[in-house]
Coordinates of C-alpha atoms in Angstrom, one line a residue:
Chain Q
M1 CA 95.8 154.5 126.3
G2 CA 93.1 153.4 127.0
G3 CA 94.0 149.2 127.6
Y4 CA 97.5 150.7 129.7
L5 CA 94.9 152.7 131.7
S6 CA 92.3 150.9 132.1
S7 CA 94.5 148.3 133.3
R8 CA 96.3 149.9 136.0
L9 CA 92.8 151.2 137.1
F10 CA 91.2 147.3 137.7
Y11 CA 94.3 147.4 139.1
Y12 CA 93.8 150.1 142.5
I13 CA 89.8 149.1 142.3
A14 CA 91.2 145.9 143.3
A15 CA 94.0 147.0 146.0
F16 CA 90.5 149.8 146.9
A17 CA 88.6 146.6 148.0
V18 CA 90.9 144.9 148.9
A19 CA 91.7 147.9 152.5
L20 CA 87.7 147.7 152.5
T21 CA 88.7 144.6 152.6
F22 CA 91.3 144.7 155.6
N23 CA 88.6 147.0 157.7
F24 CA 84.7 144.6 157.8
L25 CA 87.0 141.6 158.2
L26 CA 89.6 142.8 160.8
P27 CA 87.3 144.0 164.2
R28 CA 85.3 140.1 163.1
L29 CA 87.9 137.9 162.7
M30 CA 88.8 139.2 167.1
P31 CA 88.0 137.2 169.8
G32 CA 84.6 138.9 171.1
D33 CA 82.0 140.7 170.0
P34 CA 83.6 142.6 166.5
F35 CA 80.6 145.7 167.9
E36 CA 82.2 145.8 170.3
I37 CA 85.9 146.0 170.1
M38 CA 85.1 148.6 167.5
F39 CA 83.3 151.1 169.7
A40 CA 85.1 150.4 173.0
A41 CA 86.6 153.5 173.9
S42 CA 83.1 155.4 173.9
Q43 CA 82.1 154.6 177.4
G44 CA 79.6 156.2 177.9
K45 CA 79.6 158.4 175.4
I46 CA 77.2 157.8 173.2
Q47 CA 74.0 157.1 173.8
P48 CA 72.8 153.6 173.1
A49 CA 70.1 154.8 170.6
Q50 CA 73.0 156.5 168.8
L51 CA 75.0 153.0 169.2
E52 CA 72.3 151.2 167.6
V53 CA 72.4 153.9 164.4
L54 CA 76.1 153.0 163.9
K55 CA 75.8 149.1 164.4
E56 CA 73.9 149.3 161.1
Q57 CA 76.0 151.6 159.5
F58 CA 79.1 150.0 160.2
G59 CA 77.5 146.8 158.8
F60 CA 76.9 144.9 162.0
V61 CA 73.6 143.1 161.9
S62 CA 72.1 139.7 161.9
G63 CA 72.7 137.9 159.3
P64 CA 75.2 135.6 157.1
W65 CA 79.0 137.7 156.7
H66 CA 77.8 138.8 152.5
V67 CA 74.9 141.1 153.9
Q68 CA 76.5 142.5 156.0
F69 CA 79.9 143.1 154.0
W70 CA 76.7 144.9 152.0
E71 CA 76.1 146.9 154.5
Y72 CA 79.1 148.4 155.1
I73 CA 80.4 149.0 151.8
K74 CA 76.8 150.8 151.5
G75 CA 77.6 152.6 155.3
I76 CA 81.2 153.9 154.1
F77 CA 80.0 155.2 150.0
S78 CA 77.1 156.6 152.2
G79 CA 80.5 159.5 152.7
D80 CA 79.7 158.6 156.2
L81 CA 82.6 157.6 158.3
G82 CA 80.7 157.6 161.7
P83 CA 82.3 159.7 164.6
S84 CA 85.6 158.5 166.2
L85 CA 85.4 158.4 169.5
I86 CA 87.7 160.2 171.2
Y87 CA 86.8 163.4 169.8
Y88 CA 83.8 163.0 170.4
P89 CA 80.7 163.2 168.5
T90 CA 83.2 165.1 166.1
P91 CA 82.7 163.0 162.7
V92 CA 86.1 160.9 160.9
T93 CA 85.3 161.8 158.0
E94 CA 85.7 165.9 159.2
I95 CA 89.0 164.9 161.3
I96 CA 90.9 163.7 158.4
A97 CA 89.8 166.8 155.3
G98 CA 90.8 168.0 158.7
S99 CA 94.6 166.8 159.1
M100 CA 95.4 166.2 155.7
P101 CA 96.3 169.5 154.2
W102 CA 98.9 169.6 156.4
T103 CA 100.3 166.4 154.8
L104 CA 99.8 167.0 151.7
L105 CA 101.9 169.8 152.8
L106 CA 104.3 168.0 153.5
A107 CA 104.0 165.6 150.7
G108 CA 104.2 168.1 147.5
V109 CA 106.4 170.5 149.2
S110 CA 108.9 168.2 150.1
S111 CA 108.7 165.9 146.4
F112 CA 109.1 169.2 144.5
I113 CA 112.6 170.4 145.5
S114 CA 114.1 166.7 146.0
I115 CA 112.1 166.0 142.3
T116 CA 113.9 168.9 140.8
V117 CA 116.8 168.8 143.0
G118 CA 117.4 165.8 143.3
L119 CA 117.1 165.3 138.9
S120 CA 119.7 167.7 137.9
L121 CA 121.9 166.9 140.2
G122 CA 120.7 162.8 139.2
I123 CA 121.5 164.6 135.2
F124 CA 124.5 166.5 136.3
A125 CA 126.4 164.3 138.3
A126 CA 125.4 161.6 134.9
Y127 CA 126.6 163.9 131.8
H128 CA 130.4 164.9 134.0
R129 CA 130.3 160.8 135.5
G130 CA 133.8 160.6 137.5
G131 CA 133.7 164.7 138.6
K132 CA 133.9 166.6 141.4
L133 CA 130.4 166.3 142.1
D134 CA 129.8 163.0 140.6
S135 CA 132.3 161.7 143.8
I136 CA 130.9 162.8 146.2
A137 CA 127.6 164.0 145.8
S138 CA 126.4 160.5 144.4
P139 CA 127.5 158.0 147.2
G140 CA 127.3 160.7 150.3
L141 CA 123.0 161.7 149.4
T142 CA 123.1 157.9 148.2
L143 CA 123.9 157.4 151.6
L144 CA 122.2 159.4 153.6
G145 CA 119.8 157.8 151.9
A146 CA 119.6 154.4 153.4
F147 CA 120.0 155.9 157.0
P148 CA 116.4 155.6 158.2
Q149 CA 113.7 158.6 158.5
M150 CA 113.1 157.5 162.1
V151 CA 117.2 158.1 163.0
S152 CA 117.1 161.1 161.6
A153 CA 114.6 162.5 162.3
M154 CA 115.8 163.1 165.9
L155 CA 119.3 163.5 165.3
I156 CA 117.6 167.1 162.6
L157 CA 115.1 167.7 165.9
F158 CA 117.5 167.0 168.0
L159 CA 120.1 169.7 166.2
F160 CA 118.2 171.7 165.1
G161 CA 115.6 172.0 167.3
L162 CA 116.2 171.6 170.8
H163 CA 120.7 172.7 170.2
L164 CA 121.2 175.6 168.0
D165 CA 117.5 175.6 168.9
W166 CA 116.4 177.3 165.4
L167 CA 113.4 175.9 164.9
P168 CA 110.8 175.5 166.2
I169 CA 109.7 171.3 166.9
S170 CA 106.4 170.6 166.9
Y171 CA 102.7 171.5 165.3
G172 CA 101.9 173.0 162.3
Y173 CA 101.9 176.7 163.5
D174 CA 102.3 178.4 166.1
P175 CA 98.9 178.4 168.5
D176 CA 99.0 181.8 169.8
I177 CA 99.0 183.3 165.7
D178 CA 95.2 183.8 164.4
A179 CA 94.9 181.1 161.7
G180 CA 93.9 183.7 158.7
W181 CA 95.8 184.6 155.2
T182 CA 98.5 186.5 157.0
L183 CA 102.3 186.8 156.2
E184 CA 102.6 186.1 159.9
F185 CA 100.9 182.7 159.9
F186 CA 102.3 181.9 157.2
L187 CA 106.2 182.7 158.3
S188 CA 105.0 181.0 161.4
V189 CA 104.2 177.5 159.1
A190 CA 106.8 177.8 157.2
S191 CA 109.4 177.8 160.7
H192 CA 107.1 174.7 161.8
A193 CA 107.3 173.2 158.4
A194 CA 111.3 173.8 158.4
L195 CA 112.9 170.1 159.8
P196 CA 110.5 167.7 158.4
L197 CA 110.6 169.2 155.9
L198 CA 114.6 168.6 155.6
T199 CA 114.0 165.1 157.2
L200 CA 111.8 164.7 153.9
V201 CA 114.2 166.0 151.6
I202 CA 117.5 164.4 152.8
S203 CA 116.0 160.9 152.5
G204 CA 114.3 162.3 149.0
L205 CA 117.5 163.2 147.1
G206 CA 119.3 160.3 147.2
G207 CA 117.0 158.4 146.3
W208 CA 116.1 160.7 142.8
L209 CA 119.6 161.1 142.2
F210 CA 120.9 158.1 142.0
L211 CA 118.1 156.6 139.8
M212 CA 118.3 159.3 137.7
R213 CA 122.7 158.7 137.1
N214 CA 122.1 155.5 136.7
S215 CA 119.0 155.3 134.3
M216 CA 121.1 158.2 133.1
I217 CA 124.8 156.3 132.1
N218 CA 122.8 153.5 130.1
T219 CA 121.2 155.7 128.0
L220 CA 124.2 158.1 127.8
G221 CA 125.3 154.9 125.4
E222 CA 123.2 155.3 123.7
D223 CA 123.8 155.2 118.8
Y224 CA 121.7 159.1 119.1
I225 CA 123.9 160.5 121.5
T226 CA 127.2 160.0 120.1
M227 CA 124.6 161.4 116.6
G228 CA 123.9 164.4 118.8
K229 CA 126.8 165.6 119.3
A230 CA 128.3 164.9 116.4
K231 CA 126.3 167.0 115.3
G232 CA 127.3 169.6 116.8
L233 CA 125.3 170.3 119.7
S234 CA 125.1 172.3 122.9
G235 CA 126.8 170.0 125.5
R236 CA 123.2 171.0 126.8
R237 CA 120.5 170.6 124.7
V238 CA 122.5 166.8 124.4
M239 CA 122.4 166.6 128.0
V240 CA 118.9 167.5 128.5
Q241 CA 116.3 166.7 125.7
Y242 CA 118.2 163.9 123.9
A243 CA 120.0 161.9 127.0
A244 CA 117.1 162.8 129.8
R245 CA 114.1 163.4 128.2
N246 CA 114.7 159.3 127.5
A247 CA 116.3 159.1 130.7
I248 CA 113.4 159.4 133.2
L249 CA 110.7 156.8 132.2
P250 CA 112.9 153.7 134.3
V251 CA 113.0 156.2 137.0
V252 CA 108.9 157.2 137.2
T253 CA 108.8 153.5 136.8
A254 CA 110.8 152.7 140.4
V255 CA 109.6 156.1 142.3
A256 CA 106.0 154.9 141.1
L257 CA 106.5 151.8 143.2
N258 CA 108.3 153.3 145.7
I259 CA 104.8 155.8 146.8
G260 CA 104.0 153.2 149.5
F261 CA 107.7 153.2 151.7
L262 CA 107.6 157.6 151.4
V263 CA 104.3 157.6 152.6
A264 CA 105.4 155.3 155.7
G265 CA 108.8 158.2 156.2
L266 CA 106.3 160.9 156.0
L267 CA 104.0 159.7 158.3
I268 CA 106.8 158.6 160.6
I269 CA 108.4 161.6 160.3
E270 CA 105.0 163.7 162.1
M271 CA 104.3 162.0 165.2
I272 CA 108.3 162.7 165.7
F273 CA 107.5 165.9 164.9
N274 CA 104.2 165.9 166.3
Y275 CA 103.1 167.8 163.0
P276 CA 98.9 168.2 162.8
G277 CA 98.6 165.6 159.4
V278 CA 97.3 162.1 159.0
G279 CA 100.1 159.9 160.7
N280 CA 100.5 162.2 163.6
M281 CA 96.3 161.2 164.1
M282 CA 97.3 158.0 163.4
L283 CA 99.3 157.7 166.5
T284 CA 96.2 159.7 168.2
A285 CA 94.1 157.4 167.4
V286 CA 96.2 154.3 168.0
S287 CA 96.4 154.9 171.2
G288 CA 92.8 156.7 172.0
R289 CA 91.7 152.5 170.7
D290 CA 89.5 155.2 168.2
Y291 CA 89.2 152.1 165.5
P292 CA 86.9 153.8 163.5
L293 CA 88.4 156.9 162.9
L294 CA 91.7 154.7 163.0
Q295 CA 89.7 152.5 159.4
G296 CA 88.7 155.3 158.7
L297 CA 92.8 156.6 158.6
L298 CA 93.6 154.1 156.2
L299 CA 90.7 154.1 153.6
T300 CA 91.7 158.3 153.0
I301 CA 95.7 156.8 153.7
V302 CA 95.4 154.0 150.0
G303 CA 93.0 155.8 148.9
C304 CA 95.6 158.8 148.2
V305 CA 98.3 155.8 147.2
L306 CA 96.8 155.2 145.0
V307 CA 95.4 157.9 143.2
A308 CA 99.4 159.2 143.4
N309 CA 100.2 155.6 142.2
F310 CA 97.4 156.7 138.9
L311 CA 99.2 160.2 138.6
A312 CA 102.2 158.2 138.4
D313 CA 101.2 156.7 136.0
L314 CA 99.6 159.3 133.5
A315 CA 103.0 161.1 133.6
Y316 CA 104.7 157.8 132.1
L317 CA 102.3 158.2 130.1
W318 CA 102.5 161.6 128.7
L319 CA 106.5 161.6 129.1
D320 CA 106.7 158.4 127.0
P321 CA 104.8 159.0 123.5
R322 CA 104.9 155.3 122.4
L323 CA 102.3 154.2 124.5
R324 CA 99.8 156.3 123.9
K325 CA 100.0 156.0 119.7
S326 CA 99.9 151.9 121.1
Chain O
M1 CA 138.6 130.1 151.5
K2 CA 139.7 131.0 148.2
S3 CA 135.8 131.7 146.5
I4 CA 134.9 134.0 149.4
F5 CA 138.0 135.9 148.0
A6 CA 137.2 137.3 144.9
F7 CA 133.5 137.5 146.1
Y8 CA 134.5 140.6 147.9
R9 CA 136.7 141.3 145.8
G10 CA 136.7 145.2 143.7
N11 CA 132.5 144.3 145.6
T12 CA 133.3 147.1 148.2
P13 CA 129.0 147.8 149.5
A14 CA 128.6 143.3 150.2
L15 CA 132.4 143.5 152.5
M16 CA 132.1 146.3 153.5
G17 CA 128.1 145.4 154.1
S18 CA 129.2 142.0 155.6
I19 CA 131.4 143.2 157.8
I20 CA 128.7 145.8 159.7
V21 CA 126.0 142.8 159.7
F22 CA 128.3 140.0 161.1
T23 CA 129.9 143.2 164.4
F24 CA 126.5 143.0 164.9
I25 CA 125.5 139.4 164.7
L26 CA 128.8 138.4 166.2
L27 CA 127.9 141.0 169.4
S28 CA 123.9 140.8 170.3
A29 CA 124.5 136.7 170.5
L30 CA 128.1 137.5 173.0
A31 CA 126.1 141.1 175.1
P32 CA 125.5 138.3 178.1
W33 CA 129.5 138.2 178.3
I34 CA 129.7 140.8 177.2
A35 CA 127.4 143.6 178.2
P36 CA 129.0 145.2 181.2
Y37 CA 125.4 145.4 183.8
D38 CA 121.9 143.7 183.9
A39 CA 119.8 145.3 181.0
E40 CA 116.7 144.6 183.1
K41 CA 117.8 146.0 186.7
R42 CA 118.0 149.9 187.5
V43 CA 121.4 149.7 188.4
A44 CA 122.2 153.9 188.5
R45 CA 120.0 157.1 189.0
G46 CA 117.9 157.8 186.1
H47 CA 119.8 159.3 183.5
Q48 CA 123.1 160.0 184.3
P49 CA 125.5 161.4 181.0
P50 CA 128.4 159.0 180.1
S51 CA 131.0 158.0 182.1
A52 CA 133.5 155.4 183.1
E53 CA 130.8 153.4 184.9
H54 CA 128.2 153.8 182.0
I55 CA 130.1 154.2 178.6
L56 CA 126.2 154.8 176.8
G57 CA 124.5 156.8 180.2
T58 CA 121.2 155.2 181.8
T59 CA 118.4 155.3 181.1
R60 CA 115.1 157.8 182.8
S61 CA 113.9 155.0 184.7
G62 CA 118.1 153.9 185.3
K63 CA 119.1 151.6 183.9
D64 CA 122.6 151.5 181.4
V65 CA 121.9 151.5 177.6
L66 CA 124.8 150.1 176.4
S67 CA 124.0 146.4 177.8
Q68 CA 120.0 147.1 177.0
V69 CA 121.7 147.9 173.1
L70 CA 123.7 144.3 173.0
Y71 CA 120.3 143.0 174.5
A72 CA 117.9 144.0 172.9
G73 CA 119.8 143.7 169.4
R74 CA 119.1 139.6 170.6
I75 CA 115.3 140.4 169.7
S76 CA 115.7 143.4 166.8
L77 CA 117.9 140.8 165.1
T78 CA 116.0 137.9 165.5
V79 CA 112.5 139.5 164.4
G80 CA 114.5 141.2 161.3
F81 CA 116.2 138.0 160.0
A82 CA 112.7 135.8 160.5
S83 CA 109.9 138.1 158.6
G84 CA 113.6 138.9 155.8
L85 CA 113.4 135.2 155.9
I86 CA 108.9 134.5 155.2
A87 CA 109.2 137.0 152.9
T88 CA 112.1 135.4 150.6
V89 CA 110.5 132.3 150.7
I90 CA 107.1 133.8 149.9
A91 CA 108.9 135.4 147.0
V92 CA 110.7 132.2 145.4
L93 CA 107.1 130.5 145.4
L94 CA 105.3 132.3 144.2
G95 CA 107.5 134.7 142.0
V96 CA 109.1 130.9 141.3
T97 CA 105.7 129.0 140.3
S98 CA 104.0 132.0 138.7
A99 CA 107.3 131.5 135.3
Y100 CA 107.1 128.3 136.2
V101 CA 103.6 127.3 135.8
G102 CA 102.1 130.4 133.9
G103 CA 99.4 130.5 132.1
R104 CA 96.4 131.1 134.7
V105 CA 98.6 130.8 137.6
D106 CA 101.1 133.5 136.4
A107 CA 98.4 136.2 136.1
F108 CA 96.4 135.3 138.7
L109 CA 99.9 135.2 141.0
M110 CA 101.0 138.6 138.9
F111 CA 97.9 140.3 139.4
L112 CA 97.5 139.4 143.8
T113 CA 101.6 140.7 143.6
N114 CA 100.3 143.8 141.5
V115 CA 97.7 144.9 143.6
F116 CA 99.8 144.2 147.3
L117 CA 102.8 145.9 145.5
V118 CA 100.1 148.7 145.0
L119 CA 98.6 148.6 148.1
P120 CA 101.1 150.7 151.4
G121 CA 101.8 148.5 153.8
L122 CA 102.6 150.8 156.9
P123 CA 99.2 151.3 157.5
L124 CA 97.7 148.2 157.1
I125 CA 100.0 146.6 159.4
V126 CA 99.7 150.0 162.6
V127 CA 95.6 149.3 162.0
L128 CA 96.1 145.3 162.2
A129 CA 98.4 145.7 165.2
A130 CA 96.1 148.3 166.5
F131 CA 93.2 145.5 166.7
L132 CA 95.3 142.9 167.9
G133 CA 96.9 144.9 171.1
E134 CA 99.9 144.9 172.3
V135 CA 102.7 142.7 169.8
G136 CA 105.3 140.0 171.2
P137 CA 108.1 139.8 169.4
L138 CA 106.8 137.1 167.4
S139 CA 104.2 138.2 166.0
I140 CA 105.9 141.2 165.2
A141 CA 108.5 138.7 163.1
L142 CA 104.6 137.2 161.5
I143 CA 103.3 140.0 160.4
L144 CA 106.2 141.5 158.2
G145 CA 106.6 138.4 156.7
L146 CA 103.6 138.1 155.2
F147 CA 103.6 141.6 154.0
G148 CA 107.4 141.8 152.5
W149 CA 106.9 139.8 150.1
P150 CA 105.4 141.4 146.7
G151 CA 109.1 144.0 145.5
G152 CA 110.4 140.0 145.9
A153 CA 108.0 138.2 143.8
R154 CA 108.1 140.4 141.2
V155 CA 112.0 140.4 140.7
M156 CA 111.3 136.7 141.2
R157 CA 109.3 136.1 138.8
A158 CA 111.1 137.4 135.4
Q159 CA 114.4 136.0 136.2
A160 CA 113.5 132.8 136.3
L161 CA 111.2 133.3 133.3
S162 CA 114.3 134.3 131.7
I163 CA 116.6 131.7 133.4
R164 CA 113.8 129.3 131.5
E165 CA 113.7 130.1 128.4
K166 CA 117.9 129.7 128.3
E167 CA 119.3 125.9 126.6
F168 CA 120.3 124.9 129.3
V169 CA 117.4 124.1 130.5
T170 CA 115.6 123.5 127.9
A171 CA 118.0 120.0 127.5
A172 CA 117.1 119.6 130.7
E173 CA 113.2 119.4 129.0
V174 CA 114.6 117.3 126.6
I175 CA 116.1 114.9 128.8
G176 CA 112.7 114.6 130.1
E177 CA 113.4 115.5 133.2
S178 CA 111.5 116.5 136.7
K179 CA 110.1 119.8 136.4
W180 CA 110.3 119.6 140.8
R181 CA 113.7 117.8 139.7
I182 CA 114.5 121.9 137.1
V183 CA 113.2 123.6 139.2
V184 CA 116.0 123.6 142.3
V185 CA 118.5 121.6 140.0
E186 CA 118.6 124.2 137.7
I187 CA 116.6 127.1 137.7
L188 CA 116.6 128.0 141.9
P189 CA 120.7 128.2 142.0
N190 CA 121.0 130.5 139.2
M191 CA 118.9 132.4 141.1
V192 CA 121.3 132.7 144.7
S193 CA 122.3 136.5 144.7
L194 CA 118.7 137.5 143.9
I195 CA 117.1 135.5 147.0
V196 CA 119.8 136.4 149.1
G197 CA 119.6 140.8 148.2
T198 CA 115.8 140.5 148.6
F199 CA 116.2 138.6 152.2
T200 CA 119.2 141.7 153.0
G201 CA 116.4 144.0 151.4
A202 CA 113.3 142.1 153.1
A203 CA 114.8 142.3 156.6
L204 CA 116.4 145.3 156.1
G205 CA 112.5 146.4 156.0
A206 CA 111.3 143.8 158.4
V207 CA 113.4 146.0 161.0
M208 CA 113.1 149.4 160.9
G209 CA 109.2 147.4 160.7
Q210 CA 109.6 146.5 163.6
A211 CA 111.7 149.8 165.2
A212 CA 108.8 152.1 163.5
L213 CA 105.1 149.8 165.2
E214 CA 107.4 149.7 168.3
F215 CA 107.7 153.4 168.1
I216 CA 104.6 154.2 168.2
G217 CA 104.1 152.0 170.3
L218 CA 102.3 149.0 169.2
G219 CA 105.0 146.8 170.9
D220 CA 105.2 145.1 174.1
P221 CA 106.6 147.6 176.0
N222 CA 108.6 145.0 179.0
V223 CA 110.4 143.8 175.7
I224 CA 113.8 145.2 175.6
S225 CA 114.7 145.8 171.6
W226 CA 115.5 148.7 169.5
G227 CA 111.9 150.2 169.4
T228 CA 111.1 149.5 171.9
M229 CA 113.9 151.4 173.5
L230 CA 112.9 154.4 171.3
F231 CA 109.0 154.2 172.7
W232 CA 110.5 155.3 175.7
A233 CA 113.3 157.8 175.1
Q234 CA 110.1 159.5 173.6
N235 CA 107.7 158.5 176.4
N236 CA 110.1 159.4 178.8
S237 CA 110.9 162.5 177.2
A238 CA 114.6 161.6 177.0
L239 CA 115.3 164.7 173.3
I240 CA 113.6 167.2 175.4
V241 CA 115.0 167.2 179.6
G242 CA 118.4 166.9 177.3
A243 CA 119.5 162.6 177.6
W244 CA 120.7 162.9 174.6
W245 CA 122.1 159.1 174.7
D246 CA 118.7 158.0 175.6
A247 CA 117.5 158.0 171.9
I248 CA 120.1 158.6 169.5
V249 CA 122.7 155.5 170.7
P250 CA 119.3 152.3 170.1
G251 CA 118.3 155.0 167.3
V252 CA 122.1 154.9 166.0
A253 CA 122.3 151.3 166.3
I254 CA 118.9 150.8 163.9
A255 CA 121.0 152.8 161.6
V256 CA 124.1 151.8 160.9
F257 CA 123.1 147.8 161.1
A258 CA 120.2 148.7 158.3
M259 CA 123.3 150.5 156.7
G260 CA 125.0 147.0 157.1
L261 CA 122.3 145.1 155.4
A262 CA 121.8 147.9 152.4
L263 CA 125.3 148.1 151.7
L264 CA 125.3 144.0 151.3
N265 CA 122.1 144.4 149.9
M266 CA 124.1 146.5 147.0
G267 CA 126.8 144.1 146.1
M268 CA 123.7 141.3 145.5
D269 CA 122.6 143.8 142.9
Q270 CA 125.8 143.9 141.4
I271 CA 126.3 140.1 141.2
S272 CA 123.2 139.3 139.6
N273 CA 123.9 142.7 137.4
P274 CA 127.3 143.1 136.7
Q275 CA 126.5 146.5 134.4
L276 CA 125.8 148.6 137.6
K277 CA 130.0 147.8 139.1
G278 CA 132.2 150.9 138.1
S279 CA 132.9 152.7 135.2
K280 CA 136.5 151.3 136.0
N281 CA 135.2 147.8 135.1
L282 CA 133.0 148.7 132.9
K283 CA 136.5 149.9 130.2
Q284 CA 137.9 146.6 131.1
W285 CA 135.0 145.3 130.1
K286 CA 135.1 147.1 127.2
K287 CA 139.2 146.8 125.8
L288 CA 138.5 142.8 126.1
N289 CA 135.7 143.5 123.6
D290 CA 137.5 145.8 121.6
E291 CA 140.3 142.9 122.5
L292 CA 137.2 140.4 120.7
Q293 CA 136.6 141.8 117.3
A294 CA 139.7 142.5 116.2
N295 CA 140.6 138.7 116.9
R296 CA 137.4 138.0 114.7
K297 CA 138.8 140.0 112.4
K298 CA 142.1 138.7 111.5
K299 CA 140.7 135.5 112.0
Q300 CA 138.1 136.6 108.9
E301 CA 140.7 137.6 107.1
S302 CA 142.9 134.8 107.3
R303 CA 140.5 132.5 106.5
K304 CA 139.2 135.0 103.1
I305 CA 143.7 134.9 102.1
A306 CA 143.0 130.9 102.8
G307 CA 140.2 130.9 100.6
E308 CA 141.5 133.0 98.0
V309 CA 144.4 131.9 98.2
V310 CA 143.4 128.1 98.4
E311 CA 140.2 129.1 95.0
G312 CA 143.4 130.2 93.3

């Protein structure tokens, strides 16, 4: 168990190091003065004395690259990612902390819905293979899942947000309402999250269903399933506790491999619905050439993806007792 | 001709995918002849709804949407296929080398692959493109290709490893054939369906990646591609002012082409992994297997009887 987790952790640390190196090298590989490139958008906003401090913090010191890299790493691990240039002098960490909850809300709720509904449908479709649900829902939802999220987001925005005008199409909540623990605020947040969530669930459902169904079909051929049936166990028990319990393992592996792809979709959907999360902030940073903010966002997103991967590893460990013993 | 027919029989996804993809290739190739207007010129008033004159309407700046979407296909398809090719070549090189050389090289290459596999591609690419400024189609193809290989490399390695253990490879080694010849003549031909599958998968990722980058505004806005069409539509608030055709047409083009590639990918999966085929074929296989087994039993029994007769 310790061996499995520590080898996985090693990958994640290495991946984070790659992201750090990427951030460090990018401005230095561009033609021109790297510091001026990074802070080009700050013209006139930041005092020269302040700029000198930032120069040191981001590792733009004189000396060979490894010295610069060491300064850069020290700066990052002090927990200060510098100021944003668009929203100067707000620190990057504060902006990220403000947009992160929105992204986590979308990611959490949409994953919960697509996992529970997708897995149940997949189990049912496999157990009643060739039935009505299987022959309609399985190919239909799989095709929907292959539909590019950018396009489905636009179609949903146009149909439900504009044409039918049922739900709001931008922001996280109605700006006329004060944020707080009130029912009104809660309802506003829910209605603003509805369309992005719908897009995410529609595109995520098919994948879970498809993976679970195929994995179940393989499992249902095993002898212990026949044995369970022969013992006279109820169909429900065989389906859930015998087949699904074992079929879920390859699904977890496949999903862990897809986390990066899921994040990409999430970012794009936030941009289209002008939702105040990390993805939309990334768009703002790109168009304002706010490189400190952009780099901070990149590190945060990579960090979150690695944590999500680690959680998937833990889930796998929890689901597969064989790994725990060896 | 016969082999083509046999290839598509019983593989509906591959057939449908091929039809869609080839239609798109044909339409893009013929764009200069079939496009009704010059895609880059203002030919009518802005945001005209679809009509007999402009079948798919016009953009905000009065350009014909149909002509634009046809010409845009040329850029989007080229970028998709080019970066799919780059990613596939890297995946094959790394995967097969890793499997065939083994040892430290294998450990190092797989470490690299696993690290890049857990890194989210799109955010990295967005930051890279933001530093480069506006990136043209060529740079986009290169960047997406260089980031698109890890998944493929892992599958290639697994497949190459299993083929390496097969008798015909051992036979070739015993005969004394060179490593190169074994890789090129014995191993690679057995990976064709997997290689084509990886290519369609990588091309699919690239088409979406390009659209995403250009939609965000990182592409060259003067190039006509599906992504920049979406970028202009979004910039001009096409959906909000009611000019749905301006945004929906390039969107649907991306979606249908992506579907075609995804179907082709599914079809290739079916060839490399026949178990995924529908239950119908599985039933046939079971029937065959049962018959085979019954035959074997019969033979064994008759042999037994024959033996008894001889002994007696």
